[in-house]
Amino acid sequence: MISPMKVIVKFLATFYDIAKTLRTEIEVPDDATISDLLKTIDEKINPSISKTLLDGDKVRDGYNILVNGRAIEFKKGLQTELSDGDEVVLLPPIGGG
């Protein structure tokens, strides 16, 4: 039997407003990817998160997903594999001026 693994998810700025939490631990299957994690977040927390974050099958321009401090665009994008204990951060566009 495949035992689930746990990843830490942090919701910053807009995502905090949607999720109503800053940080949570989510169980995902052993072979889970970022895409699988987002589906689980939709089911367990709020489907508006992936609607806000994704444009079809890619991350919206300006938005970012980090796994252990590294942007998934430098890995395998939404197919980036997760490991037990990984920290995933969802980041909306950062405004400034």
CSV table of C-alpha atoms in Angstrom, one decimal:
chain,number,residue,atom,x,y,z
A,1,MET,CA,0.0,0.0,0.0
A,2,ILE,CA,1.2,3.5,-0.9
A,3,SER,CA,1.3,5.6,2.2
A,4,PRO,CA,0.5,9.3,1.7
A,5,MET,CA,3.1,11.9,2.2
A,6,LYS,CA,2.7,15.3,3.7
A,7,VAL,CA,3.7,18.7,2.2
A,8,ILE,CA,3.5,22.1,3.8
A,9,VAL,CA,1.6,24.7,1.8
A,10,LYS,CA,1.9,28.4,2.5
A,11,PHE,CA,-0.7,30.8,1.1
A,12,LEU,CA,0.6,34.4,0.7
A,13,ALA,CA,-1.3,37.6,0.1
A,14,THR,CA,-4.4,37.0,-2.2
A,15,PHE,CA,-4.1,33.2,-1.5
A,16,TYR,CA,-4.2,33.8,2.2
A,17,ASP,CA,-7.5,35.7,1.7
A,18,ILE,CA,-9.0,32.8,-0.3
A,19,ALA,CA,-7.7,30.0,1.9
A,20,LYS,CA,-8.3,31.7,5.2
A,21,THR,CA,-5.0,30.3,6.5
A,22,LEU,CA,-1.3,31.1,6.1
A,23,ARG,CA,0.0,27.6,6.3
A,24,THR,CA,-1.4,24.1,6.2
A,25,GLU,CA,-0.2,20.5,5.9
A,26,ILE,CA,-1.8,18.5,3.1
A,27,GLU,CA,-1.6,14.7,2.5
A,28,VAL,CA,-0.9,13.7,-1.1
A,29,PRO,CA,-0.1,10.3,-2.7
A,30,ASP,CA,3.6,9.3,-2.9
A,31,ASP,CA,3.9,10.1,-6.6
A,32,ALA,CA,2.1,13.5,-6.4
A,33,THR,CA,3.1,16.5,-8.6
A,34,ILE,CA,2.2,20.2,-8.1
A,35,SER,CA,-0.8,19.6,-10.4
A,36,ASP,CA,-2.0,16.8,-8.1
A,37,LEU,CA,-1.5,19.1,-5.0
A,38,LEU,CA,-3.5,21.9,-6.6
A,39,LYS,CA,-6.4,19.4,-7.2
A,40,THR,CA,-6.3,18.4,-3.5
A,41,ILE,CA,-6.2,22.1,-2.4
A,42,ASP,CA,-9.3,22.7,-4.6
A,43,GLU,CA,-11.1,19.8,-2.9
A,44,LYS,CA,-10.0,20.4,0.7
A,45,ILE,CA,-9.6,24.2,0.9
A,46,ASN,CA,-11.1,26.3,-1.9
A,47,PRO,CA,-11.4,25.8,-5.7
A,48,SER,CA,-10.8,29.5,-6.3
A,49,ILE,CA,-7.1,29.0,-5.5
A,50,SER,CA,-6.4,27.1,-8.8
A,51,LYS,CA,-8.8,29.3,-10.7
A,52,THR,CA,-6.8,32.3,-9.6
A,53,LEU,CA,-3.4,30.7,-10.0
A,54,LEU,CA,-3.8,28.9,-13.3
A,55,ASP,CA,-4.5,29.8,-16.9
A,56,GLY,CA,-5.5,26.6,-18.4
A,57,ASP,CA,-2.7,24.1,-17.8
A,58,LYS,CA,0.0,26.7,-16.9
A,59,VAL,CA,0.7,29.1,-14.1
A,60,ARG,CA,-0.7,32.6,-14.9
A,61,ASP,CA,1.8,35.3,-15.8
A,62,GLY,CA,3.2,37.0,-12.7
A,63,TYR,CA,2.1,34.2,-10.4
A,64,ASN,CA,4.6,31.8,-8.9
A,65,ILE,CA,4.8,28.5,-7.1
A,66,LEU,CA,7.9,27.7,-5.1
A,67,VAL,CA,9.0,24.2,-3.9
A,68,ASN,CA,11.5,24.5,-1.1
A,69,GLY,CA,12.4,28.0,-2.2
A,70,ARG,CA,12.8,27.2,-5.9
A,71,ALA,CA,10.4,28.3,-8.6
A,72,ILE,CA,8.7,25.4,-10.5
A,73,GLU,CA,9.4,27.1,-13.8
A,74,PHE,CA,13.0,26.1,-13.3
A,75,LYS,CA,12.0,22.5,-12.6
A,76,LYS,CA,9.2,20.6,-14.4
A,77,GLY,CA,6.4,23.2,-14.0
A,78,LEU,CA,3.1,21.7,-12.8
A,79,GLN,CA,4.6,18.3,-13.3
A,80,THR,CA,7.3,18.9,-10.7
A,81,GLU,CA,7.3,15.9,-8.3
A,82,LEU,CA,6.9,16.4,-4.6
A,83,SER,CA,8.6,14.7,-1.7
A,84,ASP,CA,7.5,14.1,1.8
A,85,GLY,CA,8.1,17.3,3.9
A,86,ASP,CA,8.4,19.7,0.9
A,87,GLU,CA,7.3,23.2,1.4
A,88,VAL,CA,5.2,24.7,-1.4
A,89,VAL,CA,4.5,28.5,-1.5
A,90,LEU,CA,1.8,30.0,-3.6
A,91,LEU,CA,2.7,33.6,-4.6
A,92,PRO,CA,0.5,36.1,-6.4
A,93,PRO,CA,2.1,38.9,-8.5
A,94,ILE,CA,4.1,41.2,-6.3
A,95,GLY,CA,3.2,44.9,-6.9
A,96,GLY,CA,5.4,47.7,-6.2
A,97,GLY,CA,6.3,51.2,-7.1
